[in-house]
Amino acid sequence: MFFGAVQLGIMAACVVLFVPMGMAGWHLSRNKVLFFSGALFITLAVCIHLIPYFPSFFPQPPPTVLFQQESCISFLNNVSFRSNLDGFSWNWDTSSGSLDCDFQKLGRGDVSDLLNGSWVVVAGDSQARLFMVALLDLVLGADEMEKIHDDLFKRHSDYHLVVEEIGLKLDFLWSPYVTNLTGVVTGFKRNGTYPDVLVMGSGLWHMLHFKNVSDYGVSLHLLKDSLLQSLPVSRKFDMELESARAAGSARAMHLFWLGMPTLINGLLNTEEKRVKMTREMCRAYNQELYKSKLLRRDGGSLLLLDVETLTRKCGVDCSLDGMHYGDVVYEASVHVMLNALLIESHQKL
Ligand SMILES: *[C@@H]1O[C@H](CO)[C@@H](O)[C@H](O)[C@H]1NC(C)=O
Ligand SMILES: *[C@@H]1O[C@H](CO)[C@@H](O)[C@H](O)[C@H]1NC(C)=O
Ligand SMILES: *[C@@H]1O[C@H](CO)[C@@H](O)[C@H](O)[C@H]1NC(C)=O
Ligand SMILES: *[C@@H]1O[C@H](CO)[C@@H](O)[C@H](O)[C@H]1NC(C)=O
Ligand SMILES: *[C@@H]1O[C@H](CO)[C@@H](O)[C@H](O)[C@H]1NC(C)=O
């Protein structure tokens, strides 16, 4: 989409070299070839020097907009909760530099517009399921929600739904371990089909059943490798993606990591959990996540939905059992994701 100086230089060199050579092939005399060569060289040189005065001919990414986008994305997780009579409410912090970002809580119509014709996959443990529920709450009406409630909460199972009116396909894939997430990613590769939005997250099950930090780290690295190999998109190839998108041959894929919640040890409902799922263990597991460089802020391709910060801010009263929290937390994280999608797809509502 954007013409870099390097590509321009290479193109100019090719023109100067090959156009006269081509003409020589057309049996022009050597003098004429030299003449054309010289004329071309001078024309190109003049053009190159004129470019700065006519920037509109050579579109550049508006740097302030891109900068603002990135900085807005970094403010997305800055959310606060307030308790009131009917529970909790949430909103973005306004004290921060996010005032220009125009974050908004989207209504059902806005979400339908944004996700129209999309395929959204959420893969992970029960946190991911609650995230999916919050997303469905935004997409479906209360009566429809009622109807699917039992299927959606079937323990340890997948859930699939197509919202016909807006051609939205939603999949929840039960994936308690990172190895399961890797399986999901390689599955896309095998099938040759990729969702538009992929939200993944896992860690608590591993902590409880393996309690092996380095093994968690290893599995995160394997996930990262499979992402790099399988998916048509990674941050590294953004430029290629831009051109592919311009050519209409590839869709952008948006990747999110659903972070682990803040654990409240005293509220955990079994002795085993209280022993294994400590604050220190949580910190160590999160360190592995950062070390894996899966997250965008560490150079990876997944944008963090910072459930740890959100749950910590919502606090003890907001938690049900020390690891699952009230709907308001998952609702907020869904809106964080939707606003990231809005920013990244350059849409305004
Ligand atoms: C926004 O959140 C980030 C990360 O949690 C934090 O470092 C920063 O201080 C927050 N900024 C404001 C203004 O609250
Ligand atoms: C969804 O998109 C299709 C085609 O882009 C359009 O015809 C339809 O009206 C849209 N539906 C909604 C609910 O926005
Ligand atoms: C997830 O991975 C675990 C351990 O690798 C495996 O035992 C389990 O069958 C997998 N579950 C699913 C749903 O793929
Ligand atoms: C791949 O395709 C099969 C068969 O259509 C389907 O059952 C499976 O869920 C797909 N996997 C993924 C990750 O899309
Ligand atoms: C932890 O995981 C690592 C890497 O998978 C493995 O080499 C090690 O033996 C495991 N440690 C324990 C105590 O199971």
Tab-separated table of C-alpha atoms and ligand atoms in Angstrom:
chain	number	residue	atom	x	y	z
A	1	MET	CA	0.000	0.000	0.000
A	2	PHE	CA	2.758	2.403	0.890
A	3	PHE	CA	5.604	2.996	-1.484
A	4	GLY	CA	8.862	2.850	0.446
A	5	ALA	CA	11.893	4.873	-0.613
A	6	VAL	CA	13.801	1.656	-1.219
A	7	GLN	CA	11.225	0.203	-3.601
A	8	LEU	CA	11.126	3.534	-5.415
A	9	GLY	CA	14.897	3.564	-5.802
A	10	ILE	CA	14.975	0.015	-7.089
A	11	MET	CA	12.211	0.758	-9.533
A	12	ALA	CA	14.020	3.846	-10.808
A	13	ALA	CA	17.230	1.860	-11.270
A	14	CYS	CA	15.342	-0.815	-13.209
A	15	VAL	CA	13.733	1.769	-15.489
A	16	VAL	CA	17.056	3.441	-16.255
A	17	LEU	CA	18.667	0.077	-16.930
A	18	PHE	CA	16.007	-1.922	-18.715
A	19	VAL	CA	14.052	0.581	-20.788
A	20	PRO	CA	17.082	1.545	-22.920
A	21	MET	CA	18.165	-2.105	-23.064
A	22	GLY	CA	14.721	-2.986	-24.297
A	23	MET	CA	14.956	-0.291	-26.896
A	24	ALA	CA	18.334	-1.576	-27.974
A	25	GLY	CA	16.555	-4.837	-28.595
A	26	TRP	CA	14.346	-2.850	-30.964
A	27	HIS	CA	17.409	-2.072	-33.057
A	28	LEU	CA	17.947	1.513	-31.994
A	29	SER	CA	21.407	2.834	-32.602
A	30	ARG	CA	23.835	3.060	-29.726
A	31	ASN	CA	23.649	6.842	-29.710
A	32	LYS	CA	19.893	6.804	-29.436
A	33	VAL	CA	20.061	4.314	-26.552
A	34	LEU	CA	22.549	6.552	-24.795
A	35	PHE	CA	20.328	9.523	-25.434
A	36	PHE	CA	17.243	7.800	-23.996
A	37	SER	CA	19.251	6.535	-21.048
A	38	GLY	CA	20.453	10.012	-20.258
A	39	ALA	CA	17.041	11.595	-20.731
A	40	LEU	CA	15.409	8.991	-18.481
A	41	PHE	CA	18.061	9.411	-15.835
A	42	ILE	CA	17.603	13.151	-15.763
A	43	THR	CA	13.794	12.879	-15.716
A	44	LEU	CA	13.880	10.430	-12.818
A	45	ALA	CA	16.416	12.513	-10.941
A	46	VAL	CA	14.232	15.594	-11.329
A	47	CYS	CA	11.177	13.606	-10.194
A	48	ILE	CA	12.948	12.298	-7.122
A	49	HIS	CA	13.916	15.806	-6.120
A	50	LEU	CA	10.420	17.103	-6.689
A	51	ILE	CA	8.748	14.398	-4.557
A	52	PRO	CA	9.101	16.286	-1.278
A	53	TYR	CA	7.212	19.213	-2.785
A	54	PHE	CA	4.325	17.082	-3.992
A	55	PRO	CA	3.798	14.646	-1.133
A	56	SER	CA	0.213	13.962	-2.132
A	57	PHE	CA	1.408	11.940	-5.135
A	58	PHE	CA	3.214	9.567	-2.812
A	59	PRO	CA	0.873	8.656	0.005
A	60	GLN	CA	2.550	8.092	3.366
A	61	PRO	CA	0.952	6.588	6.435
A	62	PRO	CA	-0.165	9.511	8.561
A	63	PRO	CA	2.241	9.044	11.467
A	64	THR	CA	0.148	10.794	14.074
A	65	VAL	CA	-2.829	8.545	13.371
A	66	LEU	CA	-0.756	5.377	13.654
A	67	PHE	CA	0.881	6.662	16.788
A	68	GLN	CA	-2.468	7.527	18.264
A	69	GLN	CA	-3.819	4.080	17.406
A	70	GLU	CA	-0.970	2.344	19.164
A	71	SER	CA	-1.229	4.568	22.200
A	72	CYS	CA	-5.001	4.110	22.347
A	73	ILE	CA	-4.531	0.347	22.230
A	74	SER	CA	-2.171	0.607	25.179
A	75	PHE	CA	-4.902	2.343	27.199
A	76	LEU	CA	-7.626	-0.161	26.382
A	77	ASN	CA	-7.213	-2.217	29.553
A	78	ASN	CA	-7.310	0.840	31.836
A	79	VAL	CA	-10.710	0.162	33.262
A	80	SER	CA	-12.209	0.844	36.684
A	81	PHE	CA	-15.131	-0.742	38.491
A	82	ARG	CA	-17.604	0.809	40.873
A	83	SER	CA	-19.917	-1.085	43.126
A	84	ASN	CA	-23.460	0.144	43.276
A	85	LEU	CA	-26.859	-1.093	44.284
A	86	ASP	CA	-27.218	-3.722	41.550
A	87	GLY	CA	-23.670	-4.999	41.668
A	88	PHE	CA	-20.812	-3.494	39.723
A	89	SER	CA	-20.435	-1.122	36.837
A	90	TRP	CA	-17.316	-0.401	34.843
A	91	ASN	CA	-15.834	2.262	32.621
A	92	TRP	CA	-12.553	3.297	31.092
A	93	ASP	CA	-10.333	5.525	33.208
A	94	THR	CA	-10.616	9.069	32.010
A	95	SER	CA	-7.631	10.376	33.917
A	96	SER	CA	-5.324	8.787	31.378
A	97	GLY	CA	-4.303	10.023	27.943
A	98	SER	CA	-7.106	7.949	26.514
A	99	LEU	CA	-9.545	10.835	26.297
A	100	ASP	CA	-8.949	11.266	22.572
A	101	CYS	CA	-9.427	7.588	21.957
A	102	ASP	CA	-13.206	7.620	22.056
A	103	PHE	CA	-13.575	4.191	23.581
A	104	GLN	CA	-17.187	3.165	23.652
A	105	LYS	CA	-19.419	0.477	25.008
A	106	LEU	CA	-21.009	-0.998	21.956
A	107	GLY	CA	-24.680	-1.830	21.729
A	108	ARG	CA	-26.167	-4.814	19.951
A	109	GLY	CA	-26.520	-2.977	16.655
A	110	ASP	CA	-22.929	-1.748	16.710
A	111	VAL	CA	-21.641	-5.229	17.433
A	112	SER	CA	-23.745	-6.638	14.596
A	113	ASP	CA	-22.210	-4.119	12.225
A	114	LEU	CA	-18.704	-4.784	13.441
A	115	LEU	CA	-18.906	-8.577	13.393
A	116	ASN	CA	-21.183	-8.929	10.382
A	117	GLY	CA	-19.974	-11.849	8.271
A	118	SER	CA	-17.150	-12.743	10.657
A	119	TRP	CA	-15.939	-15.949	12.210
A	120	VAL	CA	-14.965	-15.583	15.852
A	121	VAL	CA	-13.232	-18.376	17.765
A	122	VAL	CA	-12.714	-18.338	21.525
A	123	ALA	CA	-10.514	-21.137	22.860
A	124	GLY	CA	-9.522	-21.793	26.428
A	125	ASP	CA	-10.775	-22.778	29.880
A	126	SER	CA	-13.758	-21.631	31.894
A	127	GLN	CA	-12.562	-18.019	31.795
A	128	ALA	CA	-12.747	-18.184	28.025
A	129	ARG	CA	-16.223	-19.673	28.272
A	130	LEU	CA	-17.358	-16.760	30.453
A	131	PHE	CA	-15.819	-14.406	27.901
A	132	MET	CA	-17.836	-16.154	25.183
A	133	VAL	CA	-20.995	-15.822	27.279
A	134	ALA	CA	-20.378	-12.088	27.649
A	135	LEU	CA	-19.904	-11.774	23.896
A	136	LEU	CA	-23.094	-13.708	23.197
A	137	ASP	CA	-24.913	-11.510	25.692
A	138	LEU	CA	-24.071	-8.577	23.458
A	139	VAL	CA	-25.014	-10.319	20.240
A	140	LEU	CA	-28.190	-12.159	21.251
A	141	GLY	CA	-31.373	-11.098	22.974
A	142	ALA	CA	-32.230	-12.214	26.497
A	143	ASP	CA	-34.715	-14.872	25.331
A	144	GLU	CA	-32.238	-16.358	22.866
A	145	MET	CA	-29.623	-16.388	25.621
A	146	GLU	CA	-32.071	-18.271	27.833
A	147	LYS	CA	-32.531	-20.941	25.166
A	148	ILE	CA	-28.850	-21.695	24.682
A	149	HIS	CA	-27.815	-21.337	28.309
A	150	ASP	CA	-27.685	-25.057	29.117
A	151	ASP	CA	-25.727	-26.036	26.015
A	152	LEU	CA	-23.314	-23.208	26.532
A	153	PHE	CA	-22.540	-24.230	30.079
A	154	LYS	CA	-22.119	-27.932	29.443
A	155	ARG	CA	-18.895	-28.586	31.268
A	156	HIS	CA	-15.774	-29.306	29.276
A	157	SER	CA	-17.387	-29.145	25.882
A	158	ASP	CA	-17.281	-27.079	22.725
A	159	TYR	CA	-20.042	-24.779	21.668
A	160	HIS	CA	-20.947	-23.596	18.188
A	161	LEU	CA	-23.418	-21.009	17.048
A	162	VAL	CA	-24.276	-19.231	13.833
A	163	VAL	CA	-26.208	-15.982	14.041
A	164	GLU	CA	-27.911	-16.162	10.656
A	165	GLU	CA	-29.121	-12.551	10.469
A	166	ILE	CA	-25.580	-11.198	10.418
A	167	GLY	CA	-23.726	-14.254	9.118
A	168	LEU	CA	-21.710	-14.391	12.326
A	169	LYS	CA	-20.097	-17.697	13.190
A	170	LEU	CA	-19.052	-18.210	16.812
A	171	ASP	CA	-17.069	-21.150	18.154
A	172	PHE	CA	-16.053	-21.887	21.674
A	173	LEU	CA	-13.374	-24.582	21.770
A	174	TRP	CA	-12.800	-26.153	25.157
A	175	SER	CA	-9.010	-25.982	25.505
A	176	PRO	CA	-7.877	-26.174	29.109
A	177	TYR	CA	-4.182	-26.523	28.258
A	178	VAL	CA	-1.871	-24.571	25.996
A	179	THR	CA	-1.211	-27.801	24.081
A	180	ASN	CA	-4.931	-27.804	23.219
A	181	LEU	CA	-4.596	-24.253	21.874
A	182	THR	CA	-1.700	-25.388	19.722
A	183	GLY	CA	-3.969	-28.140	18.449
A	184	VAL	CA	-6.607	-25.564	17.541
A	185	VAL	CA	-4.080	-23.468	15.620
A	186	THR	CA	-2.680	-26.414	13.674
A	187	GLY	CA	-6.290	-27.440	12.998
A	188	PHE	CA	-6.863	-24.165	11.154
A	189	LYS	CA	-3.767	-24.831	9.109
A	190	ARG	CA	-4.897	-28.360	8.268
A	191	ASN	CA	-8.332	-27.173	7.229
A	192	GLY	CA	-6.989	-24.138	5.428
A	193	THR	CA	-9.619	-21.940	7.085
A	194	TYR	CA	-8.860	-19.172	9.521
A	195	PRO	CA	-11.164	-17.196	11.789
A	196	ASP	CA	-11.240	-13.407	11.644
A	197	VAL	CA	-10.907	-13.140	15.398
A	198	LEU	CA	-9.162	-15.651	17.640
A	199	VAL	CA	-9.215	-15.248	21.419
A	200	MET	CA	-7.101	-17.712	23.386
A	201	GLY	CA	-6.043	-18.162	26.969
A	202	SER	CA	-5.012	-20.957	29.293
A	203	GLY	CA	-2.913	-21.471	32.401
A	204	LEU	CA	-5.006	-22.292	35.464
A	205	TRP	CA	-5.492	-25.960	34.598
A	206	HIS	CA	-1.798	-26.402	34.043
A	207	MET	CA	-1.060	-24.725	37.354
A	208	LEU	CA	-3.457	-27.018	39.173
A	209	HIS	CA	-2.667	-30.309	37.481
A	210	PHE	CA	1.008	-29.967	36.517
A	211	LYS	CA	2.355	-27.150	38.676
A	212	ASN	CA	5.401	-26.987	36.458
A	213	VAL	CA	6.340	-23.476	35.391
A	214	SER	CA	9.014	-24.457	32.903
A	215	ASP	CA	6.695	-26.935	31.217
A	216	TYR	CA	4.122	-24.163	30.828
A	217	GLY	CA	6.846	-22.044	29.232
A	218	VAL	CA	7.746	-24.832	26.830
A	219	SER	CA	4.116	-25.238	25.778
A	220	LEU	CA	3.805	-21.476	25.189
A	221	HIS	CA	6.842	-21.563	22.937
A	222	LEU	CA	5.349	-24.424	20.966
A	223	LEU	CA	2.141	-22.435	20.612
A	224	LYS	CA	4.108	-19.475	19.343
A	225	ASP	CA	5.918	-21.636	16.804
A	226	SER	CA	2.668	-23.100	15.555
A	227	LEU	CA	1.195	-19.613	15.220
A	228	LEU	CA	4.152	-18.462	13.165
A	229	GLN	CA	4.006	-21.524	10.947
A	230	SER	CA	0.283	-21.896	10.586
A	231	LEU	CA	-1.367	-18.573	10.448
A	232	PRO	CA	-1.378	-16.405	7.384
A	233	VAL	CA	-0.795	-13.430	9.617
A	234	SER	CA	1.717	-12.281	12.107
A	235	ARG	CA	2.796	-8.836	13.143
A	236	LYS	CA	6.105	-9.390	11.440
A	237	PHE	CA	4.425	-9.598	8.075
A	238	ASP	CA	2.158	-6.630	8.529
A	239	MET	CA	3.432	-4.927	5.405
A	240	GLU	CA	2.763	-7.992	3.306
A	241	LEU	CA	-0.591	-8.268	4.968
A	242	GLU	CA	-1.387	-4.706	4.001
A	243	SER	CA	-0.684	-5.432	0.375
A	244	ALA	CA	-2.487	-8.761	0.504
A	245	ARG	CA	-5.480	-7.036	2.002
A	246	ALA	CA	-5.343	-4.352	-0.627
A	247	ALA	CA	-5.386	-7.084	-3.252
A	248	GLY	CA	-8.360	-8.640	-1.494
A	249	SER	CA	-6.613	-11.990	-1.238
A	250	ALA	CA	-6.361	-12.266	2.505
A	251	ARG	CA	-8.369	-11.129	5.426
A	252	ALA	CA	-6.812	-9.646	8.470
A	253	MET	CA	-6.831	-11.896	11.469
A	254	HIS	CA	-7.037	-10.445	14.945
A	255	LEU	CA	-5.407	-12.366	17.767
A	256	PHE	CA	-6.032	-11.904	21.487
A	257	TRP	CA	-4.688	-13.506	24.628
A	258	LEU	CA	-7.146	-13.782	27.474
A	259	GLY	CA	-5.003	-13.356	30.576
A	260	MET	CA	-5.384	-15.341	33.778
A	261	PRO	CA	-7.457	-13.771	36.543
A	262	THR	CA	-6.077	-12.569	39.844
A	263	LEU	CA	-6.457	-15.510	42.211
A	264	ILE	CA	-7.808	-14.886	45.685
A	265	ASN	CA	-6.332	-17.762	47.604
A	266	GLY	CA	-8.656	-17.621	50.603
A	267	LEU	CA	-11.723	-17.936	48.384
A	268	LEU	CA	-10.569	-20.954	46.356
A	269	ASN	CA	-12.941	-23.819	46.965
A	270	THR	CA	-10.629	-26.810	47.469
A	271	GLU	CA	-7.571	-27.402	49.603
A	272	GLU	CA	-5.654	-28.560	46.530
A	273	LYS	CA	-6.334	-25.267	44.785
A	274	ARG	CA	-5.346	-23.244	47.823
A	275	VAL	CA	-2.032	-25.103	48.043
A	276	LYS	CA	-1.132	-25.063	44.361
A	277	MET	CA	-2.612	-21.833	43.053
A	278	THR	CA	-0.690	-19.285	45.043
A	279	ARG	CA	0.136	-15.719	44.189
A	280	GLU	CA	3.787	-16.671	43.621
A	281	MET	CA	2.802	-19.453	41.245
A	282	CYS	CA	0.601	-17.034	39.328
A	283	ARG	CA	3.425	-14.573	39.023
A	284	ALA	CA	5.766	-17.290	37.783
A	285	TYR	CA	3.208	-18.448	35.191
A	286	ASN	CA	2.730	-14.887	33.960
A	287	GLN	CA	6.499	-14.463	33.689
A	288	GLU	CA	6.542	-17.449	31.335
A	289	LEU	CA	3.879	-15.776	29.236
A	290	TYR	CA	5.961	-12.605	28.918
A	291	LYS	CA	9.129	-14.597	28.226
A	292	SER	CA	7.416	-16.485	25.426
A	293	LYS	CA	6.951	-13.159	23.596
A	294	LEU	CA	3.517	-14.196	22.449
A	295	LEU	CA	2.072	-10.856	23.460
A	296	ARG	CA	2.173	-7.910	21.162
A	297	ARG	CA	3.796	-5.662	23.754
A	298	ASP	CA	6.722	-8.123	23.814
A	299	GLY	CA	6.925	-8.273	20.031
A	300	GLY	CA	4.417	-11.052	19.424
A	301	SER	CA	1.066	-11.064	17.661
A	302	LEU	CA	-1.500	-11.416	20.459
A	303	LEU	CA	-3.063	-8.412	22.102
A	304	LEU	CA	-3.492	-8.963	25.838
A	305	LEU	CA	-6.965	-8.784	27.303
A	306	ASP	CA	-5.669	-8.013	30.739
A	307	VAL	CA	-8.037	-10.039	32.885
A	308	GLU	CA	-5.535	-10.025	35.716
A	309	THR	CA	-5.673	-6.244	36.016
A	310	LEU	CA	-9.413	-6.111	35.465
A	311	THR	CA	-10.129	-8.723	38.137
A	312	ARG	CA	-7.686	-7.132	40.570
A	313	LYS	CA	-9.409	-3.801	40.144
A	314	CYS	CA	-12.854	-5.318	40.486
A	315	GLY	CA	-11.658	-6.824	43.745
A	316	VAL	CA	-12.564	-9.530	46.218
A	317	ASP	CA	-16.277	-8.741	46.320
A	318	CYS	CA	-16.416	-9.214	42.577
A	319	SER	CA	-15.120	-12.797	42.721
A	320	LEU	CA	-17.298	-15.854	43.083
A	321	ASP	CA	-14.791	-18.507	44.079
A	322	GLY	CA	-11.386	-16.861	44.016
A	323	MET	CA	-10.847	-17.526	40.303
A	324	HIS	CA	-14.135	-16.831	38.523
A	325	TYR	CA	-15.495	-13.331	38.668
A	326	GLY	CA	-18.772	-11.548	38.110
A	327	ASP	CA	-20.117	-10.990	34.582
A	328	VAL	CA	-19.007	-7.372	34.674
A	329	VAL	CA	-15.336	-8.354	34.300
A	330	TYR	CA	-15.949	-10.447	31.204
A	331	GLU	CA	-18.263	-7.812	29.798
A	332	ALA	CA	-15.477	-5.253	30.177
A	333	SER	CA	-12.934	-7.542	28.514
A	334	VAL	CA	-15.285	-8.130	25.584
A	335	HIS	CA	-15.570	-4.368	25.129
A	336	VAL	CA	-11.792	-4.058	25.301
A	337	MET	CA	-11.569	-6.566	22.452
A	338	LEU	CA	-14.301	-4.920	20.393
A	339	ASN	CA	-12.683	-1.503	20.714
A	340	ALA	CA	-9.359	-2.985	19.657
A	341	LEU	CA	-11.118	-4.403	16.591
A	342	LEU	CA	-12.634	-1.014	15.888
A	343	ILE	CA	-9.251	0.672	16.097
A	344	GLU	CA	-7.508	-1.953	14.005
A	345	SER	CA	-10.093	-2.042	11.292
A	346	HIS	CA	-10.058	1.765	11.181
A	347	GLN	CA	-13.764	1.858	11.777
A	348	LYS	CA	-15.691	4.506	13.546
A	349	LEU	CA	-19.212	3.960	14.670
B	1	LIG	C1	-2.887	2.290	32.204
B	1	LIG	O1	-2.571	0.921	32.357
B	1	LIG	C2	-1.198	0.637	32.336
B	1	LIG	C3	-1.041	-0.856	32.370
B	1	LIG	O2	-1.879	-1.453	33.293
B	1	LIG	C4	-0.520	1.321	33.519
B	1	LIG	O3	0.868	1.051	33.473
B	1	LIG	C5	-0.760	2.805	33.408
B	1	LIG	O4	-0.226	3.441	34.542
B	1	LIG	C6	-2.239	3.090	33.310
B	1	LIG	N1	-2.403	4.509	33.067
B	1	LIG	C7	-3.286	5.238	33.704
B	1	LIG	C8	-3.237	6.683	33.403
B	1	LIG	O5	-4.087	4.781	34.495
B	2	LIG	C1	-24.225	-7.500	6.819
B	2	LIG	O1	-23.449	-7.332	5.653
B	2	LIG	C2	-24.194	-7.552	4.451
B	2	LIG	C3	-23.228	-7.498	3.269
B	2	LIG	O2	-22.077	-6.813	3.568
B	2	LIG	C4	-25.316	-6.538	4.350
B	2	LIG	O3	-26.060	-6.779	3.174
B	2	LIG	C5	-26.222	-6.677	5.561
B	2	LIG	O4	-27.207	-5.688	5.554
B	2	LIG	C6	-25.411	-6.557	6.844
B	2	LIG	N1	-26.281	-6.853	7.966
B	2	LIG	C7	-26.272	-6.153	9.103
B	2	LIG	C8	-27.243	-6.576	10.149
B	2	LIG	O5	-25.534	-5.191	9.259
B	3	LIG	C1	-6.101	-31.151	25.891
B	3	LIG	O1	-4.789	-31.587	26.126
B	3	LIG	C2	-4.699	-32.592	27.110
B	3	LIG	C3	-3.246	-32.799	27.455
B	3	LIG	O2	-2.434	-32.665	26.329
B	3	LIG	C4	-5.381	-33.845	26.573
B	3	LIG	O3	-5.295	-34.881	27.514
B	3	LIG	C5	-6.840	-33.514	26.290
B	3	LIG	O4	-7.488	-34.609	25.675
B	3	LIG	C6	-6.953	-32.295	25.393
B	3	LIG	N1	-8.339	-31.867	25.353
B	3	LIG	C7	-8.939	-31.484	24.250
B	3	LIG	C8	-10.338	-31.031	24.372
B	3	LIG	O5	-8.350	-31.456	23.179
B	4	LIG	C1	-11.620	-28.616	10.598
B	4	LIG	O1	-12.652	-29.210	9.829
B	4	LIG	C2	-13.337	-30.243	10.500
B	4	LIG	C3	-14.294	-30.888	9.522
B	4	LIG	O2	-14.995	-29.918	8.808
B	4	LIG	C4	-14.063	-29.670	11.712
B	4	LIG	O3	-14.726	-30.698	12.411
B	4	LIG	C5	-13.046	-29.039	12.617
B	4	LIG	O4	-13.680	-28.416	13.704
B	4	LIG	C6	-12.216	-28.011	11.871
B	4	LIG	N1	-11.182	-27.526	12.718
B	4	LIG	C7	-10.915	-26.239	12.885
B	4	LIG	C8	-9.852	-25.893	13.852
B	4	LIG	O5	-11.516	-25.369	12.281
B	5	LIG	C1	8.707	-29.840	34.242
B	5	LIG	O1	8.647	-29.708	32.844
B	5	LIG	C2	9.900	-29.852	32.204
B	5	LIG	C3	9.727	-29.506	30.737
B	5	LIG	O2	8.632	-30.175	30.192
B	5	LIG	C4	10.409	-31.285	32.442
B	5	LIG	O3	11.665	-31.439	31.815
B	5	LIG	C5	10.537	-31.523	33.942
B	5	LIG	O4	10.886	-32.866	34.171
B	5	LIG	C6	9.209	-31.197	34.635
B	5	LIG	N1	9.420	-31.236	36.073
B	5	LIG	C7	8.658	-31.961	36.895
B	5	LIG	C8	8.967	-31.866	38.340
B	5	LIG	O5	7.738	-32.660	36.469
